Coordinates of C-alpha atoms in Angstrom, one line a residue:
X1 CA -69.2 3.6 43.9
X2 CA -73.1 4.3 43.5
X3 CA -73.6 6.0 40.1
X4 CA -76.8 7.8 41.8
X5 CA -74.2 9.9 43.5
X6 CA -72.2 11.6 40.5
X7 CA -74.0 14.5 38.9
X8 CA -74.3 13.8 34.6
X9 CA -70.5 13.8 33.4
X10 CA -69.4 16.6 30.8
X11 CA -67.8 15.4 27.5
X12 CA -64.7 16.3 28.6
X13 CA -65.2 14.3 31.9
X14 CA -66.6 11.2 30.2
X15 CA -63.3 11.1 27.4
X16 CA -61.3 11.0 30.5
X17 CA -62.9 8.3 31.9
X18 CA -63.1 6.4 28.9
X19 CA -59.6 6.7 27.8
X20 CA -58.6 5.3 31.2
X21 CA -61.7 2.4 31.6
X22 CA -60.1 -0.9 33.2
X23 CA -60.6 -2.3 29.8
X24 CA -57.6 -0.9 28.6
X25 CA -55.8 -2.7 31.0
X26 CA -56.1 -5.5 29.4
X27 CA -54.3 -4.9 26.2
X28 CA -50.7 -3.7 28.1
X29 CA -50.8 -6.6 30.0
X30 CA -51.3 -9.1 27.6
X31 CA -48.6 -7.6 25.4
X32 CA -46.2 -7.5 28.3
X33 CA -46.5 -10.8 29.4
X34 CA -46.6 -12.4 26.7
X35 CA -42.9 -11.1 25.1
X36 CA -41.8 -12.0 28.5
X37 CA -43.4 -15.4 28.6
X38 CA -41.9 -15.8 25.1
X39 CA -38.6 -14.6 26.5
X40 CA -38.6 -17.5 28.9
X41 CA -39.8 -19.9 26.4
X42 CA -37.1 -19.5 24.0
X43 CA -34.0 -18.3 26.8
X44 CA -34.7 -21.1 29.9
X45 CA -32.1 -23.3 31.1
X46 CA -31.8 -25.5 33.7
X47 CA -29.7 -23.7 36.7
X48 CA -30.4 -20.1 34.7
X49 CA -31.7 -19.0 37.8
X50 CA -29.2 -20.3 40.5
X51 CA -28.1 -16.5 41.6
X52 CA -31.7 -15.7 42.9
X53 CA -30.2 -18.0 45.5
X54 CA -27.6 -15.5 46.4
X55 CA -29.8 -12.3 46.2
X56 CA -28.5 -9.2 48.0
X57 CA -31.3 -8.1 50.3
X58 CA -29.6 -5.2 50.5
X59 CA -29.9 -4.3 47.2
X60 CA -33.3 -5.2 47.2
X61 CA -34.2 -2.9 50.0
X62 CA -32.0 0.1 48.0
X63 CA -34.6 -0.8 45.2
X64 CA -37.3 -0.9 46.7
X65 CA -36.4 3.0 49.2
X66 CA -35.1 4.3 45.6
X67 CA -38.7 3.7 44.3
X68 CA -40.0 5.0 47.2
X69 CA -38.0 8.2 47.1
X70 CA -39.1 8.6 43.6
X71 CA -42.7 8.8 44.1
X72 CA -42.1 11.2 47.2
X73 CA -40.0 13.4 45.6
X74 CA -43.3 13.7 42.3
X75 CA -45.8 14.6 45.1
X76 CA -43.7 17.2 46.5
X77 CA -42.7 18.8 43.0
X78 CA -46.0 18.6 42.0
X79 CA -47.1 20.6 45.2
X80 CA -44.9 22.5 45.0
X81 CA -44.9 23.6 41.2
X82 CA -48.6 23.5 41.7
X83 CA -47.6 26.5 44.9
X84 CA -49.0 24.9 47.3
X85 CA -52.9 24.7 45.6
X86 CA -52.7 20.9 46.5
X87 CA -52.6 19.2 49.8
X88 CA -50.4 15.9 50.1
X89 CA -53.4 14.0 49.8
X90 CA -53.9 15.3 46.7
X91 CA -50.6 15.3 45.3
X92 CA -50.8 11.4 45.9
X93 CA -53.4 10.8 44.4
X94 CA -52.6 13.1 41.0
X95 CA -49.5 11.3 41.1
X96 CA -50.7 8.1 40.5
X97 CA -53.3 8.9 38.2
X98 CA -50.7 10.3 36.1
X99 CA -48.7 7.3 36.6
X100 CA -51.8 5.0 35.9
X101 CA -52.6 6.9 32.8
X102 CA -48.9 6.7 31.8
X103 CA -49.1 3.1 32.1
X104 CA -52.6 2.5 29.8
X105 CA -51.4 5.8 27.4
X106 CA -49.2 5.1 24.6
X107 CA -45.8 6.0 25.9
X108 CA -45.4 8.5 22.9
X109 CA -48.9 10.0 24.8
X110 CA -47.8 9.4 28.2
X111 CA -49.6 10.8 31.4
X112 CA -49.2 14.5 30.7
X113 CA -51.7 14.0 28.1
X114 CA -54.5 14.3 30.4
X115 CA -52.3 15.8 33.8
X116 CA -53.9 19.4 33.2
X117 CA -57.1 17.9 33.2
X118 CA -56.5 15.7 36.7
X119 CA -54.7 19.5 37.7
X120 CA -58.2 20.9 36.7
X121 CA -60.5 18.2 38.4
X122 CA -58.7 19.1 41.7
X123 CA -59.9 22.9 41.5
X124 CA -56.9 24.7 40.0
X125 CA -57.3 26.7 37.3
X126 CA -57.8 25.4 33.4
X127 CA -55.3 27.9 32.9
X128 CA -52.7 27.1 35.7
X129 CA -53.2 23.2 35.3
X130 CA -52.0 24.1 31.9
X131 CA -48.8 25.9 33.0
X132 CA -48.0 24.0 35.8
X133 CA -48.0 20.9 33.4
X134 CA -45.5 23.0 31.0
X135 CA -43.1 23.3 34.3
X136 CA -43.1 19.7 34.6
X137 CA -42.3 18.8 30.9
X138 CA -40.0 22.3 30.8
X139 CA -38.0 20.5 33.5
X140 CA -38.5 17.3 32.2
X141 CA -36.4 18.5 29.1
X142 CA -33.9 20.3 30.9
X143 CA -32.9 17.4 32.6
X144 CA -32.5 15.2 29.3
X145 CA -30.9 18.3 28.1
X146 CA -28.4 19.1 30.6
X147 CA -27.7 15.0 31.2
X148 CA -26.9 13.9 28.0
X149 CA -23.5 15.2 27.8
X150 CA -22.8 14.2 31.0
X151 CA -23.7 10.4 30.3
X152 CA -21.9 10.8 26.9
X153 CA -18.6 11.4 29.0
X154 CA -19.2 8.6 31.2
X155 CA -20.1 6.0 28.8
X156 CA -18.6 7.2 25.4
X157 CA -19.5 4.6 22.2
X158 CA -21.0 2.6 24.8
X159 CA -24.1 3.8 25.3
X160 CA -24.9 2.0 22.3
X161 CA -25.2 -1.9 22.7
X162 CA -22.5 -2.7 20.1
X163 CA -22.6 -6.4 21.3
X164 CA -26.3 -6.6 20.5
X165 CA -27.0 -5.1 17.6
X166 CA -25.1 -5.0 13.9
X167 CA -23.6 -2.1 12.5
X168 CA -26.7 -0.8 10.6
X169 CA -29.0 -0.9 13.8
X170 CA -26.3 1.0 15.7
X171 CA -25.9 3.6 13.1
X172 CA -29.9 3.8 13.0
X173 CA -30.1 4.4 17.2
X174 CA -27.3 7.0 17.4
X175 CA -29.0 9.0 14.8
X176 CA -32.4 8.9 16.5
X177 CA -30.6 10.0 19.7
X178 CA -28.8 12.7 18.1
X179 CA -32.0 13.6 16.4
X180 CA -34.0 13.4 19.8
X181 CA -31.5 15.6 21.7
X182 CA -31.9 18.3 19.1
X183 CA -35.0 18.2 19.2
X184 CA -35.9 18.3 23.1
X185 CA -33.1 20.9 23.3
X186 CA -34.7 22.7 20.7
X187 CA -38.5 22.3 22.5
X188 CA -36.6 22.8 25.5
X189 CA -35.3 26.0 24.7
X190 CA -38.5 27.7 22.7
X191 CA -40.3 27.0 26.0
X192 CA -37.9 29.0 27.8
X193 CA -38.5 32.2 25.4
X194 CA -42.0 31.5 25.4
X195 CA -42.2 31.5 29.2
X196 CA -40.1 34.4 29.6
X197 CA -39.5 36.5 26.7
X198 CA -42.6 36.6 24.4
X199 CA -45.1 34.1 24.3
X200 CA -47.2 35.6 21.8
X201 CA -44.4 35.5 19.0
X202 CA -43.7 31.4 19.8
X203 CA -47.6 31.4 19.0
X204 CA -47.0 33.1 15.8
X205 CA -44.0 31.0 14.9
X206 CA -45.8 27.5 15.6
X207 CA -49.2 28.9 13.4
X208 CA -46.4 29.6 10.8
X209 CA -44.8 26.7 11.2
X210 CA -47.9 24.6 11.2
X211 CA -49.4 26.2 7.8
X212 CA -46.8 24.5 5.9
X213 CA -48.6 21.5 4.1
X214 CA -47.7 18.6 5.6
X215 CA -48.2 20.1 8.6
X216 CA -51.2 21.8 8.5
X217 CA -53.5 18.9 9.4
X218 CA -51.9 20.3 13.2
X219 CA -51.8 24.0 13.0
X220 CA -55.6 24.1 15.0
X221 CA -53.0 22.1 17.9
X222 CA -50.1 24.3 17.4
X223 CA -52.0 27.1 17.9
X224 CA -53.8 25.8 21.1
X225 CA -50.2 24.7 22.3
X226 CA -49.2 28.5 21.9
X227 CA -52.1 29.9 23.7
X228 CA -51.6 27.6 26.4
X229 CA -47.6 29.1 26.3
X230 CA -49.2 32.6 27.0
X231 CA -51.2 31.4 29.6
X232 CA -47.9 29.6 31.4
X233 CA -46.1 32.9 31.1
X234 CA -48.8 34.9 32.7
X235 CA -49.5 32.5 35.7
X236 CA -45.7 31.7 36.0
X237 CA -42.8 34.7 34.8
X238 CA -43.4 36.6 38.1
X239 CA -42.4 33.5 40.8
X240 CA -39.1 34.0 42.6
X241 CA -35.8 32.1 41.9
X242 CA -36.0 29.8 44.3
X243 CA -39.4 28.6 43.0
X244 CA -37.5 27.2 39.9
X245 CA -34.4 26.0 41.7
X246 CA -37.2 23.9 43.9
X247 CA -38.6 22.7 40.8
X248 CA -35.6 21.6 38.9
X249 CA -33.8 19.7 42.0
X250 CA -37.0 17.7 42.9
X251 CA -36.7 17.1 38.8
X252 CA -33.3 16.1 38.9
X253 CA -34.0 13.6 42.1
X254 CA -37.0 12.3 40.1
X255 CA -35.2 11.6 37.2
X256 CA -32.0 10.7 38.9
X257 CA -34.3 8.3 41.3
X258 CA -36.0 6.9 37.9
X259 CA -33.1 5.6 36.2
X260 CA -31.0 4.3 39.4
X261 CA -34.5 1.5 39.7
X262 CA -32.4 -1.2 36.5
X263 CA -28.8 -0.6 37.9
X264 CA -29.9 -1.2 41.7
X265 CA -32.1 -4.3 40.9
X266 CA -29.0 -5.9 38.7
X267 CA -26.5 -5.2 41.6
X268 CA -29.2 -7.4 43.8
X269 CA -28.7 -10.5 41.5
X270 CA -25.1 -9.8 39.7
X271 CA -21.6 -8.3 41.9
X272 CA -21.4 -4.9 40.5
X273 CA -18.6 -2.2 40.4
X274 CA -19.2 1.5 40.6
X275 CA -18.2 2.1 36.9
X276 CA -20.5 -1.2 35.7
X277 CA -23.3 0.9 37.8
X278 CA -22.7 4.2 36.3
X279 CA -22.6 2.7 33.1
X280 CA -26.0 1.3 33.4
X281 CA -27.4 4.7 34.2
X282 CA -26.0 6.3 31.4
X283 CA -27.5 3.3 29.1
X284 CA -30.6 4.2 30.2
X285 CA -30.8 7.8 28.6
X286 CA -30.3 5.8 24.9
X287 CA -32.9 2.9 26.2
X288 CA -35.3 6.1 27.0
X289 CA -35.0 7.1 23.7
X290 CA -36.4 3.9 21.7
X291 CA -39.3 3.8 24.6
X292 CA -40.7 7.1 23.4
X293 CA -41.1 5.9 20.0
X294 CA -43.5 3.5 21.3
X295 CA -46.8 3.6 20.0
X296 CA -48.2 0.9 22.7
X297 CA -50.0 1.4 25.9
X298 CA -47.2 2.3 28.3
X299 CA -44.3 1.1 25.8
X300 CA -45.7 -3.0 26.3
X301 CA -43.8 -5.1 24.5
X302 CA -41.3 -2.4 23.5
X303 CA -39.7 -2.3 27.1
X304 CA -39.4 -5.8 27.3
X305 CA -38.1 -6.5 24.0
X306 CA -35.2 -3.8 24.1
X307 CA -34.2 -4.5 28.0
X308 CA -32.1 -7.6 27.4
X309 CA -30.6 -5.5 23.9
X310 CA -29.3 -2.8 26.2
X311 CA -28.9 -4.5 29.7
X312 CA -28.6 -8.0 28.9
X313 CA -24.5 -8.0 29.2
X314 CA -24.6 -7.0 32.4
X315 CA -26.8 -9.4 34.3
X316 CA -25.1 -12.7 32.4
X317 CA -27.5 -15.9 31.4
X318 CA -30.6 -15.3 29.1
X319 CA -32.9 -17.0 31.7
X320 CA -32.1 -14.4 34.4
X321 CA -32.3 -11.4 31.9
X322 CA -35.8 -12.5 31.3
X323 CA -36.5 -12.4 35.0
X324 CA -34.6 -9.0 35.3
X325 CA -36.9 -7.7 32.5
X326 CA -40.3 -9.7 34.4
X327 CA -39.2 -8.0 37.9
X328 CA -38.3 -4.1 36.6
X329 CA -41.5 -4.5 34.7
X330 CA -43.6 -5.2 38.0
X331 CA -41.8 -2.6 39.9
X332 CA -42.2 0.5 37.3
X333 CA -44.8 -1.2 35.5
X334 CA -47.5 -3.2 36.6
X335 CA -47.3 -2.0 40.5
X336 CA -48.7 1.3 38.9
X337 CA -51.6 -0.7 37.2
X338 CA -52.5 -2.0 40.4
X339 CA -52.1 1.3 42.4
X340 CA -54.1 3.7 39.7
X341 CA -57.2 0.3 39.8
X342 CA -57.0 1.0 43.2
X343 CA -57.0 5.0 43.4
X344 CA -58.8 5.9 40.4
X345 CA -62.5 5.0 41.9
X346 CA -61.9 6.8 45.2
X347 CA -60.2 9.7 43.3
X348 CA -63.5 10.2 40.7
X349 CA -65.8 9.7 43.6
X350 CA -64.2 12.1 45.8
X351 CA -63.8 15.2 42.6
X352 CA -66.6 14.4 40.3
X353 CA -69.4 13.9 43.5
X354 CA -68.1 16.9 45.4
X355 CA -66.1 19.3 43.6
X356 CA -66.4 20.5 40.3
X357 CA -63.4 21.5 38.4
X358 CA -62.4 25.5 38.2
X359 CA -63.9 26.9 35.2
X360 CA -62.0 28.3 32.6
X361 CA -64.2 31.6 32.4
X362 CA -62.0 32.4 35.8
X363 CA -58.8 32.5 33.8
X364 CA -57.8 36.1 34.4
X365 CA -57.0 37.8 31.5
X366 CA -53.7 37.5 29.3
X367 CA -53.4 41.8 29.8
X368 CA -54.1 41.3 33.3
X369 CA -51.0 41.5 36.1
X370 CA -50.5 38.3 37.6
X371 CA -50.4 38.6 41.6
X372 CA -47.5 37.5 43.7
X373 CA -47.7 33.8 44.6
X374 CA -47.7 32.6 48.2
X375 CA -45.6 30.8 48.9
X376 CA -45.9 30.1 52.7
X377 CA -46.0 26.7 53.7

């Protein structure tokens, strides 16, 4: 990509581009790799890996459509949370630019972090990148919220890896879950009355909030986060019913789609009832929960570390956990590293060279009556 054919970059373009550099693809990987390779080191046994002999291709093949199905089912909730504003093209490729930047990001950080700017870059709005990025993390949150229970009555005490951890540890992880469920429920919920009740007293309560004194090094962010809530609820409280039934099943196959990837690639390597499988899934939500506490590029080192703590029973020998946790990683991990190297430079060239992003002096005003979408395919 010639640099003589990009105009000068604005601030805000070159932060981008710095925070996602191929530079920082170094660090991840090197974690990664190296708590796996240390895995292997201290876990390897001669015959540890006799049942990659006996590998289930169709298993493998599940895997591998499951991933698949994921990914299709992000570009066509983000086209159609987006209402239409992207072509597939470019739902593709904001797909996995959020996935690459969710991969070099700390997973605290992840890829919505900068989704409102790729939203942005692609012509839409300042103002409805913003709030269709609040759909995806409202649903997001409504799927932890409304799953929870349901994986509580499925797996009971165990979705906490009594046979890994001691007493203390186990005390420590329910209480961050229980913590973690409030607290998306509670963000979950505050969204909901922002969106469609009254944004402009959410914005009030988070400036309140945020003028306490341990919190006020945020309040300039809380109050930006509010204005961004009355900017969602303009663009977003007059769509139809159906638009948010759309929204939350394609969330709810996502997510669904997302945490069926560890239970189908055990079941290729280990036999594997329909309760064993379930109880995998469930695991996941509690195994989700220590991942966003990570403060490394795309959890690295974190993911690896917990996996054999939380799924290691299942699979059998040490050696083959360590594989399991080398092969998830490549599947959900580095195979987005490779993808986002590979469509990062076309995307910039394509929406830095020839189309400059929407400004925000287009943003109607917040008095201003939002127009019916369209909706037509």
């Amino acid at each position: 990509m010639s640099e003589k054919l990009l105009p000068p970059l604005a601030e805000d373009d070159a932060h981008f581009l710095q925070r996602l550099q191929p530079s920082r693809l170094i660090l991840p990987v090197v974690i990664g790799l190296s708590v796996v390779g240390f895995m292997f080191w201290r876990s390897y046994k001669p015959g540890g890996l006799a049942p990659l002999a006996q590998a289930s291709w169709e298993w493998l093949l599940i895997t591998l459509g499951v991933l698949l199905a994921r990914d299709l089912g992000y570009i066509y909730r983000i086209r159609h949370i987006a209402e239409r504003e992207l072509s597939y093209r470019q739902s593709l490729d904001v797909i996995m630019i959020w996935e690459f930047a969710s991969c070099v990001l700390p997973s605290a950080v992840g890829g919505t972090a900068v989704a409102s700017f790729i939203l942005n870059k692609e012509g839409i709005t300042l103002g409805k990148s913003m709030a269709y990025v609040m759909v995806t993390a409202l649903m997001d949150n409504l799927y932890y919220v409304i799953m929870v229970p349901l994986v509580v009555s499925i797996a009971g005490a165990g979705l906490y890896p009594h046979e890994a951890l001691q007493g203390g540890f186990i005390a420590t992880l329910r209480v961050a879950f229980v913590l973690s469920y409030i607290f998306v429920s509670a963000y979950a919920g505050l969204m909901l009355y922002a969106i469609f009740v009254n944004p402009r007293s959410v914005r009030r309560l988070l400036v309140r909030l945020f003028s306490w004194r341990l919190l006020r090094r945020w309040q300039r962010a809380a109050y930006k986060h509010g204005h961004e809530m009355m900017l969602a609820s303009v663009q977003l409280r007059g769509n139809p019913a159906g638009y948010w039934w759309r929204a939350g099943l394609s969330t709810f196959f996502v997510w669904t789609a997302r945490y069926l990837v560890i239970g189908c690639l055990i079941a290729a390597f280990v036999p594997m009832d329909t309760d064993t499988f379930l109880f995998i899934f469930a695991r996941n939500l509690t195994y989700k929960v220590l991942l966003l506490l990570a403060i490394t590029p795309g959890g690295a080192g974190i993911v690896e570390g917990a996996f054999p703590t939380f799924f290691g029973k299942f699979i059998g020998t040490a050696t083959l956990t360590s594989f399991m946790v080398l092969l998830y990683r490549v599947v959900t991990y580095y195979l987005y590293l490779v993808l986002g190297s590979v469509f990062l430079p076309r995307w910039v060239a394509r929406v830095f060279a020839k189309r400059p992003a929407a400004s925000p002096l287009n943003e109607p005003a917040l008095a201003t009556t939002k127009k019916a979408p369209n909706h037509k395919g």
